XYZ file of C-alpha atoms in Angstrom:
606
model
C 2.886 197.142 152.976
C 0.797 198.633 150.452
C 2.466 196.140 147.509
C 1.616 193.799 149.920
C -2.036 194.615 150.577
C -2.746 194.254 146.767
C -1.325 190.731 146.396
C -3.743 189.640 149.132
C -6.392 191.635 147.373
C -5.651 189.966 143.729
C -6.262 186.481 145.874
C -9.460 187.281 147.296
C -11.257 188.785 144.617
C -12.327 186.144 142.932
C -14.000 185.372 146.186
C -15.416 188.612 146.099
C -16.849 188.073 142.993
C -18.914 184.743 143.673
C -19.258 186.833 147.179
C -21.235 189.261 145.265
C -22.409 187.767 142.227
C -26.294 189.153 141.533
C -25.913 191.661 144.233
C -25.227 195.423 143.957
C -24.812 197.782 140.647
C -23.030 195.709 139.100
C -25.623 193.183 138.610
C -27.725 195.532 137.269
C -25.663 195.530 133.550
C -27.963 192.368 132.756
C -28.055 192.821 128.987
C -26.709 196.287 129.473
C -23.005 195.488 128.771
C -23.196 195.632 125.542
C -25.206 198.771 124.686
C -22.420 200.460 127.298
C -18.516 200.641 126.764
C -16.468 200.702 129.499
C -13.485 203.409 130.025
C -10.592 202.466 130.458
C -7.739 203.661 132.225
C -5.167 206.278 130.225
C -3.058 208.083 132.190
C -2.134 208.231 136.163
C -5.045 208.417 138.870
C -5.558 211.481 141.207
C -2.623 212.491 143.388
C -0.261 210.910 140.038
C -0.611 207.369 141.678
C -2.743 204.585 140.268
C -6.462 204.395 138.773
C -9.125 202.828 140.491
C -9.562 200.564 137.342
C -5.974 199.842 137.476
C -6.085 198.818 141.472
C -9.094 196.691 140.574
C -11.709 198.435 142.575
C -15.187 197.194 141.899
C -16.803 200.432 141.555
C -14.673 201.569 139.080
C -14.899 198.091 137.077
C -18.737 198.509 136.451
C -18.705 202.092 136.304
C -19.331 202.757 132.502
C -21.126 199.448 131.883
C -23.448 199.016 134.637
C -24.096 202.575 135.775
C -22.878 206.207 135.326
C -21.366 208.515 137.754
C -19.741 212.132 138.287
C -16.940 213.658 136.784
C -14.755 212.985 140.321
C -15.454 209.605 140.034
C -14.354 209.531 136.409
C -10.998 211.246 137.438
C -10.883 208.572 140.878
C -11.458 205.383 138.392
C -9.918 206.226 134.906
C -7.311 209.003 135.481
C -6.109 211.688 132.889
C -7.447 211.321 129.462
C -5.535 213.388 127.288
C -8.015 214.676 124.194
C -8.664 217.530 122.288
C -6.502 220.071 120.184
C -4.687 222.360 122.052
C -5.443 225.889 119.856
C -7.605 228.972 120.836
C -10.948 227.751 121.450
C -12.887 231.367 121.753
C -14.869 233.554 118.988
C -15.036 237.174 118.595
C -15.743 239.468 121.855
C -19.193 240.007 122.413
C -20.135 243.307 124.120
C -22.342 244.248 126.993
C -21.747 241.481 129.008
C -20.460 241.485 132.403
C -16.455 241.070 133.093
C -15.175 237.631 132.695
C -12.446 236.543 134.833
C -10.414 233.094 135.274
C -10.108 232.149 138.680
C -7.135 229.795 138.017
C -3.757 230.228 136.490
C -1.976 228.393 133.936
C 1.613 229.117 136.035
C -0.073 226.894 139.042
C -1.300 223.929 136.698
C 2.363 222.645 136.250
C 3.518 219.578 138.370
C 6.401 219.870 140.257
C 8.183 217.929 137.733
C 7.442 220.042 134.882
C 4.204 218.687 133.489
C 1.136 220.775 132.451
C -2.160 219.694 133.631
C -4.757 220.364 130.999
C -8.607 221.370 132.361
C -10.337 222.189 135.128
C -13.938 221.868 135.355
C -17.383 221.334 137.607
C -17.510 225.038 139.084
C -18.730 226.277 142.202
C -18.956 229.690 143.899
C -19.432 231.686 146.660
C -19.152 235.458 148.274
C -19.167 237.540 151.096
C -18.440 241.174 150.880
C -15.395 241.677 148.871
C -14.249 238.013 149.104
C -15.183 235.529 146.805
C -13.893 231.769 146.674
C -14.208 229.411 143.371
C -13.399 226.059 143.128
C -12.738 223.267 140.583
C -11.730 219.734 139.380
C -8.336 220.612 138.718
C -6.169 218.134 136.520
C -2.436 218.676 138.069
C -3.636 215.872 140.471
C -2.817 213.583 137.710
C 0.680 215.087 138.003
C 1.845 215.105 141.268
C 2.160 213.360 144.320
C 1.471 213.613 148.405
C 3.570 216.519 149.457
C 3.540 219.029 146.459
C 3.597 222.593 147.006
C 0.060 223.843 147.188
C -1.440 220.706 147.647
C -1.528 220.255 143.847
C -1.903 216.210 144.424
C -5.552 217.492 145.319
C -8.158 216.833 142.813
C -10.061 219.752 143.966
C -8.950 223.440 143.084
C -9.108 226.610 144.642
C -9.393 230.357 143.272
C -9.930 233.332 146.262
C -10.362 236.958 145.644
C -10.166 240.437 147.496
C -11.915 242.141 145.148
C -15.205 240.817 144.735
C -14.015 238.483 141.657
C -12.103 241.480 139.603
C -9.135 239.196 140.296
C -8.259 235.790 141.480
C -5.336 234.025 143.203
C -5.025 230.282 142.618
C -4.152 228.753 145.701
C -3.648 225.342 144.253
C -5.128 221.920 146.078
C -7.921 222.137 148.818
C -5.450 221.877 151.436
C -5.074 218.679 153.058
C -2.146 216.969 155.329
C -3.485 213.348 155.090
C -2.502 213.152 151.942
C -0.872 209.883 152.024
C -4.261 208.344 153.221
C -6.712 210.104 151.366
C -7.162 212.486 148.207
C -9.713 214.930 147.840
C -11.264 213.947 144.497
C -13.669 216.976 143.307
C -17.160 217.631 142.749
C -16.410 220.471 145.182
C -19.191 222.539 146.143
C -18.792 226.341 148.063
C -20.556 227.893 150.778
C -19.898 231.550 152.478
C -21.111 232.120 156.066
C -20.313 235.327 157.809
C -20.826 235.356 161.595
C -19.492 237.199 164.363
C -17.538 239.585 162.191
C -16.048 236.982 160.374
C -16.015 235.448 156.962
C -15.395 231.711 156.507
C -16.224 229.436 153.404
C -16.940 225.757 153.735
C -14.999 223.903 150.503
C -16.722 219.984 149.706
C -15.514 217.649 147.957
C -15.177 213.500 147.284
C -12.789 212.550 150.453
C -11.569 208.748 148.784
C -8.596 206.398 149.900
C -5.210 206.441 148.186
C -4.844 202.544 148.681
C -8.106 202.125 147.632
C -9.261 200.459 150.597
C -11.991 200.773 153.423
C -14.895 203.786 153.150
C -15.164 206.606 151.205
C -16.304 210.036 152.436
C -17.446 213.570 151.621
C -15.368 216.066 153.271
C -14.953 219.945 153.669
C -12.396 221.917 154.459
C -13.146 225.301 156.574
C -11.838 228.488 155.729
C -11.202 231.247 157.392
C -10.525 234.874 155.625
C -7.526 236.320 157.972
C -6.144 239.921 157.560
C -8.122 242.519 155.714
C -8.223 244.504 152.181
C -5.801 243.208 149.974
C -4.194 241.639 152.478
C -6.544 239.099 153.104
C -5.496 235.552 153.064
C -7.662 232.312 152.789
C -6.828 230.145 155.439
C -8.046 226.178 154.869
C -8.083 223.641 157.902
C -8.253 220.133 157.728
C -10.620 217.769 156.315
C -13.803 217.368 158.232
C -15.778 214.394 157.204
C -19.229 215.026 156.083
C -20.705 211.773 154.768
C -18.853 208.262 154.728
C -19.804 205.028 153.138
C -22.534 202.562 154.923
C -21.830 199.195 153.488
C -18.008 197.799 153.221
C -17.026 193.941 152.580
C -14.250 193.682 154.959
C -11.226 190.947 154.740
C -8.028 190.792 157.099
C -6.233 192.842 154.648
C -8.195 194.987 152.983
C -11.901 196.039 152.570
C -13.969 197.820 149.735
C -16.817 199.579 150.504
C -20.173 201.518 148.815
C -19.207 204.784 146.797
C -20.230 207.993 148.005
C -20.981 210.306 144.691
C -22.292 213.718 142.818
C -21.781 215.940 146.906
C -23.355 219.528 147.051
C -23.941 221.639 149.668
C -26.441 224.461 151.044
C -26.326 226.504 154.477
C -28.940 227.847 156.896
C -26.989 230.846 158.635
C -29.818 231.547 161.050
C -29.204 228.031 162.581
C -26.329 227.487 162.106
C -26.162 224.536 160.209
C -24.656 222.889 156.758
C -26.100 220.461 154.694
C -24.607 217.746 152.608
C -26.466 216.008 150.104
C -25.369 213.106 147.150
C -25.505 209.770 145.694
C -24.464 206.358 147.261
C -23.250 203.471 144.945
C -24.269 200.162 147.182
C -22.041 196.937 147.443
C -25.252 194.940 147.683
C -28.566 196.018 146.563
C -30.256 197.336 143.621
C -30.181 201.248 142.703
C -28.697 203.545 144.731
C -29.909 206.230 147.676
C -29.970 209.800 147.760
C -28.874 210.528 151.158
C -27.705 213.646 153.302
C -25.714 215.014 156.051
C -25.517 218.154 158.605
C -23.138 219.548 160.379
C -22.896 221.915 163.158
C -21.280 225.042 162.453
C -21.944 226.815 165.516
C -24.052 229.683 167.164
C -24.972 232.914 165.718
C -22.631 234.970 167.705
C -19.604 232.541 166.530
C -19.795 230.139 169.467
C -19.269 226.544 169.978
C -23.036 224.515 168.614
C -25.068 222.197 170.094
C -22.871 219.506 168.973
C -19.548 220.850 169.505
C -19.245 222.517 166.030
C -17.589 226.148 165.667
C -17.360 228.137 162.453
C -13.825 227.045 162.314
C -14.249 223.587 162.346
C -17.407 222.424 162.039
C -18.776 218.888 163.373
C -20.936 216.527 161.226
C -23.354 214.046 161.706
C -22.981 211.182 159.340
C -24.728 208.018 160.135
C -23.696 204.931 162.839
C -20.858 203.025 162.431
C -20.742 200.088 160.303
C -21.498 196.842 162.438
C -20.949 193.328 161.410
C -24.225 191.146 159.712
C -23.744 187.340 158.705
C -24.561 188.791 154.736
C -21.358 187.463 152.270
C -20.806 184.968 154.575
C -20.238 187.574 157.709
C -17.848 190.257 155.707
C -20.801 192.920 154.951
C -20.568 195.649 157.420
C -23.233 198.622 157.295
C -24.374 200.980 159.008
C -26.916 203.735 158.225
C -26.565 207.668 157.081
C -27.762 210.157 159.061
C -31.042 210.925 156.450
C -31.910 208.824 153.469
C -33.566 211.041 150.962
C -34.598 208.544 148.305
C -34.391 205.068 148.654
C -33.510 202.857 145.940
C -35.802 201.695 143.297
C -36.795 198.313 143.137
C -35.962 198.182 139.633
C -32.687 199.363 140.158
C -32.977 202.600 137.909
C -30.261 205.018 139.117
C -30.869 208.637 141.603
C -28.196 211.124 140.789
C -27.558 214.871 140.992
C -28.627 215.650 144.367
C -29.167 219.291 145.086
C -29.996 220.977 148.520
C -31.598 224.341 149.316
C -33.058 226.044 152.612
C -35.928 227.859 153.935
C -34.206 230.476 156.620
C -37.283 231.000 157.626
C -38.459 227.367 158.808
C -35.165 225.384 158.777
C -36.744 223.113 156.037
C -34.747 221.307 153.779
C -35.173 220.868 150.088
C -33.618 218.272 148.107
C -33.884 217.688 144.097
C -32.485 214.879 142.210
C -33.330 213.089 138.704
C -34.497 209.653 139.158
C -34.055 207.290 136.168
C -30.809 208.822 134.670
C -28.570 206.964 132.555
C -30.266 203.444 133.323
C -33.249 205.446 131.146
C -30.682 204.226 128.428
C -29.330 201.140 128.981
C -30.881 198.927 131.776
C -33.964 197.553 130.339
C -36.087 197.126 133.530
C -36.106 200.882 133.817
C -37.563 201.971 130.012
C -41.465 201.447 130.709
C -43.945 203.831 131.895
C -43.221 203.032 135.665
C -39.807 204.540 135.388
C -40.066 207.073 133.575
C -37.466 209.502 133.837
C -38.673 212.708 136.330
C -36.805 215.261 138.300
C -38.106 214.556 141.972
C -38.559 217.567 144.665
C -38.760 216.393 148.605
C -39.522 218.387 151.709
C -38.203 217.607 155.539
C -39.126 220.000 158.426
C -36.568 221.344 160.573
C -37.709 219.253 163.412
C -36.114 215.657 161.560
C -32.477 217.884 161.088
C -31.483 217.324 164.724
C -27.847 216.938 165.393
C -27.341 213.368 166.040
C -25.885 210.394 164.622
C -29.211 209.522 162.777
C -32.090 211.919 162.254
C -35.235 210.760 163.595
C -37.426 210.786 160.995
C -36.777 207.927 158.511
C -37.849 210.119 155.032
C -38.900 213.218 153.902
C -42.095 214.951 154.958
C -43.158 215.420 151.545
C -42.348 215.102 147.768
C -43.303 215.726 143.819
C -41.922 215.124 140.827
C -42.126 216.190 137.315
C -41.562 214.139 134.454
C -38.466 214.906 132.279
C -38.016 213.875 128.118
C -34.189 213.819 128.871
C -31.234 214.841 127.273
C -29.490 212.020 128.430
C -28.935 210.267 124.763
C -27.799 213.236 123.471
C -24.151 213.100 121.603
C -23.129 216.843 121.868
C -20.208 218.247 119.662
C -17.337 218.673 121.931
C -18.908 217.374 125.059
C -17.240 214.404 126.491
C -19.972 213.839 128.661
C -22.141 210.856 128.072
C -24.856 210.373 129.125
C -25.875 214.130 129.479
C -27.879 214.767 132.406
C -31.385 216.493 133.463
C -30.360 217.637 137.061
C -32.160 219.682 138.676
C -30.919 222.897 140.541
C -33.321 224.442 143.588
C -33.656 227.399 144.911
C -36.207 228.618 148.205
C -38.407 232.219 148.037
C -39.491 232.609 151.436
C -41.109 235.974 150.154
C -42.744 234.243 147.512
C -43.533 230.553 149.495
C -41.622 228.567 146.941
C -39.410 226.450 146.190
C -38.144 226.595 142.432
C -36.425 224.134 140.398
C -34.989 224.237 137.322
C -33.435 221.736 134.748
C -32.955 220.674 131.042
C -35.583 219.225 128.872
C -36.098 218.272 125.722
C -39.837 218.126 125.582
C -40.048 221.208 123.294
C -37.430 220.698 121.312
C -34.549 218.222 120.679
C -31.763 219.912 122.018
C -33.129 221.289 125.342
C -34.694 224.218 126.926
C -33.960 225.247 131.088
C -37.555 224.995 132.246
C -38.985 226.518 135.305
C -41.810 224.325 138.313
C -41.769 226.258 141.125
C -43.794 224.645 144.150
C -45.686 225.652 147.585
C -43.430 225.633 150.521
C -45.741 223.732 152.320
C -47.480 221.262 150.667
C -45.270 220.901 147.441
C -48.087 222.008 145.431
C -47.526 222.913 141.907
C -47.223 226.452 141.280
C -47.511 226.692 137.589
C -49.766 224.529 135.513
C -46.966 223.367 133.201
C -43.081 224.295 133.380
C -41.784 227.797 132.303
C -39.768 227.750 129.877
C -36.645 230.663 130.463
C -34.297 230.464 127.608
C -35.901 232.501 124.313
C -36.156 230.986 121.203
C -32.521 230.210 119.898
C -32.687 229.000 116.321
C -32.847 225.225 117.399
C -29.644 225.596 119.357
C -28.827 223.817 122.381
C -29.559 224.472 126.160
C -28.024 222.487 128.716
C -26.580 222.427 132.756
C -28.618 225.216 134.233
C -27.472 226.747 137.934
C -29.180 228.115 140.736
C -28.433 228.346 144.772
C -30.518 230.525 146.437
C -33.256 233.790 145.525
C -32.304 237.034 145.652
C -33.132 239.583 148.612
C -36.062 240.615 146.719
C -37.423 236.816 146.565
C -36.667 236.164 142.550
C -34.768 233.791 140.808
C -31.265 234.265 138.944
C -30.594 231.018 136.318
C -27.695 230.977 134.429
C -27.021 227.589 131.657
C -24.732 226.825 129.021
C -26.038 227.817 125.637
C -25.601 227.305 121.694
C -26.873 229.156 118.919
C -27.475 226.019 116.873
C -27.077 222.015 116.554
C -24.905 222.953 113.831
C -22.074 224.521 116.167
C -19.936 223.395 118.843
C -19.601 227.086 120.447
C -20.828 227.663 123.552
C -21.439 230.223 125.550
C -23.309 231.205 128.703
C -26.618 232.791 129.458
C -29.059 233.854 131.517
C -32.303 234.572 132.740
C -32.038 237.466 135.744
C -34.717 238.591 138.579
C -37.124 236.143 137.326
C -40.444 235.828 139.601
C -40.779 231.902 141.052
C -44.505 232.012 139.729
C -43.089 233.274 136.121
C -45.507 231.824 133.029
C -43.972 233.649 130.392
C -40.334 233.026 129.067
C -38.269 235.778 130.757
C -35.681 238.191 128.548
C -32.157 236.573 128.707
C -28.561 238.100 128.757
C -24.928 236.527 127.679
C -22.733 236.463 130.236
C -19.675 235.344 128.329
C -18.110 238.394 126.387
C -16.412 235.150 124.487
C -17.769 232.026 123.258
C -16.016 228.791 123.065
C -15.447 226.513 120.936
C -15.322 223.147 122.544
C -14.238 220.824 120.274
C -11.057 223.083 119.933
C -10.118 222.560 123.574
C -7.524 219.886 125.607
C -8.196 218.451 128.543
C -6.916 215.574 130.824
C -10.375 215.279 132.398
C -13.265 213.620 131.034
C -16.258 215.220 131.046
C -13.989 218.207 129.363
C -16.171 220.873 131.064
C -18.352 218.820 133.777
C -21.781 218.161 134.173
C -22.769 221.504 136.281
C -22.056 225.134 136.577
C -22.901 227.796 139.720
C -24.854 231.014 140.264
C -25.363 232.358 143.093
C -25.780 235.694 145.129
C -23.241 236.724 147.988
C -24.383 236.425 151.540
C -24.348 238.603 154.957
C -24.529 237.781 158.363
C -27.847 239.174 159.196
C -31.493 238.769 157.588
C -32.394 237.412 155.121
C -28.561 236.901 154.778
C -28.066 237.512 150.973
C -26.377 240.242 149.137
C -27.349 242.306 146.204
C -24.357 240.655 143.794
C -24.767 237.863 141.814
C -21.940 235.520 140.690
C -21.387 232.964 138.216
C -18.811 230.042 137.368
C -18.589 227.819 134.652
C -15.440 226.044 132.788
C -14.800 228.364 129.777
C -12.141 227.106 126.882
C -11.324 229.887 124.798
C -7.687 229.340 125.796
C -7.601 226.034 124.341
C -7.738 224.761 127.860
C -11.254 224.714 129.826
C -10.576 226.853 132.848
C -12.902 227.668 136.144
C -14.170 231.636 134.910
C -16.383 234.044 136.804
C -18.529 237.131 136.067
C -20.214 239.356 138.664
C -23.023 241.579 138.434
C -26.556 243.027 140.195
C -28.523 240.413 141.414
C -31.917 240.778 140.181
């Protein structure tokens, strides 16, 4: 059936094309082709079946030359891409730096036919007590098929620990039965909630067909801690979706449809709610919206929600179902998402890098994302003054986060923006990640009536500093005059990827980036900037968390980016107010192994 589906498939598209011709992203390469190479597929596609390129998906034929996307979507459309050396990548041990643990293990990343998977990157964490869950793009999907032990077809890994990160157990895949339907693809992003005496953490992640036909989604799993103490066991549900596509060209056989991208999440415990934010990729249309989901996770005592959602399994709200329009002669379905942060630009410059936070206190959301990336490079309608590149901050009150199909208000209360000199045309040593990005990373200080965010820029100096605007939570109102810059003066180094989730108990801000001591290096390391105030001025002192640097042009790694296009840092949480801990953790992909691997280090939260 399936061989069949894709013979009807190579017929049609040619229709398909003249369908489409000057709609959607890929009309946007106009002149843009050329100053843009396309990838191409070298190795087997997630869940070791075919690429996305090699199935002839759309998306994945323009993705490269027309826009850019995440990591996940590199892995969904191009497969394993074998580069690198495989030889110690790390320098000497620094000291004074927290403990730095993998989360993953090298006996795991073998297929059940014998094959090592090489990298795992694009790190997220989260904690609760003693129990701490990390999880990664993990490159044994490549490898292995629907019905491995573990779930290792997944494209989204899992670390869990007893011990508040001393040690980790790699549990494989995100576990997932429908397998043979749908992968999970990574960009996974964690959340801890701990209610009614219990602990659960909600796993997202890219939720995309095996066949390559009909909608994508996003999609978390739910998961439970059972037993106690070292006994403690992470159990994982099934696949809840969070987010699905809102425009598919539909034919008897088969259908392709817009391309959700770049998911992260953030929680409000005191409502008991979860929010989805990230990018869609439009069949028709210029540019591409920022959009964003809840779901329902249940009462504050543990109980079933107002729309049927329990911390078990949680129930979203994702937009109306896709309804026929006479567009492409009567094949376009769409439908619409339950909140549309940013709506596309006119111009067609790309949104990506969508990152949520909360205010407990109000049930506002907060959603940053960096307008202009990538088509800042190579899409000549977006290289003027009009579009020029910025990191944009939005506010929506509670009162538009309802739980229904489609919120009621139709955009965000509020927004401002500040403009970014981007890193974006940066070629970094070792870094298989082009364009870089500027995306920004929020965090909310009800004590201090912010909202912070932080990002890259190169404004100051060529090769990036993490800068600091933290705003009213109100009105959106600058705070500072000009950015803060946090990372000290490093020798004309390079600063890149900062993290941040939520503020500490005592309001202030813990930012942890990737970090070089100079252009002239590839060896990287991590730092950070801890207990900094959200209406800082002054560059803050920094610390190294990694007590080993890596060298990254020493490393191997099926994945491409190598080591991803974010990291994490954030503090644990409780189940009562204000619902954060005192420890702070952070993940990034660290290669001094040879292999980049999903790491974590603890320590006080400032």
């Amino acid at each position: 059936m399936r061989h069949r589906w894709w013979l009807a498939a190579g017929a049609t598209l040619p229709l398909v094309a003249s369908a489409l011709a000057g709609f959607g992203p890929a009309a946007q390469a106009s002149g843009a082709s050329a100053a843009m190479t396309a990838s191409t597929s070298t190795g087997p596609g997630l869940g070791g079946g075919r690429t996305g390129l090699a199935a002839g998906d759309p998306f994945c034929q323009h993705l490269g030359t027309s826009y850019q996307a995440s990591s996940a979507a590199q892995m969904f459309c191009f497969g394993a891409h074998p580069v690198g050396t495989t030889q110690p990548g790390a320098e000497r041990a620094v000291s004074g730096t927290p403990r730095n643990v993998d989360a993953a293990s090298f006996a795991e990343d073998v297929s059940p036919a014998g094959v090592r998977g090489y990298g795992q990157s694009e790190t997220s964490i989260a904690a609760s007590g003693p129990y701490v869950v990390e999880a990664w793009n993990d490159s044994t999907t490549f490898f292995s098929r629907c019905g491995s032990r573990n779930f290792k077809e997944e494209g989204t890994g899992v670390g869990f620990s007893v011990n508040g990160g001393k040690t980790f157990t790699d549990l494989g895949g995100l576990r997932n039965p429908g397998c043979k339907t749908r992968l999970y693809a990574g960009d996974p992003s964690v959340t801890a909630y701990r209610v009614g005496g219990r602990t659960f953490f909600y796993i997202t992640s890219l939720y995309l067909p095996t066949n390559f036909s009909g909608q994508t989604h996003v999609a978390l799993d739910a998961c439970q801690v059972t037993g106690a103490g070292s006994a403690a066991r992470l159990h994982c549900g099934s696949p809840v979706i969070a987010a699905s596509s809102t425009q598919c060209v539909r034919f008897r056989r088969f259908s392709f449809c817009s391309f959700l991208d770049k998911d992260f999440a953030a929680i409000d415990p005191a409502r008991g709610k979860l929010y989805v934010s990230y990018s869609e990729f439009p069949v028709i249309g210029r540019g591409d919206p920022e959009e964003m989901s809840v779901c329902d996770i249940g009462t504050r005592s543990g109980g079933v929600g107002p729309a049927g959602g329990k911390p078990s399994r949680p129930v979203c709200e994702h937009g109306s179902a896709l309804v026929k329009t006479t567009k492409l002669r009567g094949h376009l379905f769409e439908g619409k998402p339950y909140f549309t942060v940013a709506h596309p630009s006119p111009k067609g410059c790309e949104n990506e890098g969508a990152y949520p936070a909360v205010n407990l206190r109000t049930g506002a959301v907060y959603v940053g994302y960096e307008f202009n990336w990538a088509t800042n490079l190579f899409f000549s309608q977006c290289f003027s003054n009009r579009t020029r590149t910025r990191n944009v901050i939005t506010s929506t009150p509670s009162h538009c986060m309802k739980l229904r199909a489609v919120a009621p208000c139709a955009h965000p209360a509020r927004r401002n923006r500040v403009n970014v000199t981007s890193l974006d045309s940066a070629f970094i040593p070792g870094d298989l990640r082009f364009p870089g990005s500027d995306f920004p990373r929020l965090a909310v200080s009800s004590r201090h009536d912010t909202v912070s965010m932080v990002w890259n820029d190169t404004r100051d100096h060529p090769y990036g500093d993490v800068m600091l605007q933290s705003f009213r939570l109100g009105s959106l109102t600058r705070v500072q005059r000009s950015p803060t810059v946090l990372d000290r003066p490093h020798h004309s180094g390079l600063t890149m990827i900062p993290a941040l989730r939520v503020a500490t108990r005592n309001g202030l801000l813990d930012v942890a980036w990737y970090s070089r001591p100079s252009t002239a290096t590839s060896i990287t390391g991590v730092k950070a900037a801890i207990g900094v105030s959200p209406a800082a001025t002054r560059t803050p002192r920094n610390i190294t968390i990694t007590n080993k640097a890596t060298n990254w042009l020493q490393d191997n790694s099926d994945i491409v980016p190598n080591f991803g296009d974010y990291i994490d840092a954030v503090v644990s949480v409780t189940g009562h107010w204000p619902f954060v801990g005192r420890t702070l953790y952070i993940a990034w992909s660290d290669g001094r192994s040879g292999v980049p691997q999903p790491f974590a280090a603890r320590m006080r939260a400032g």
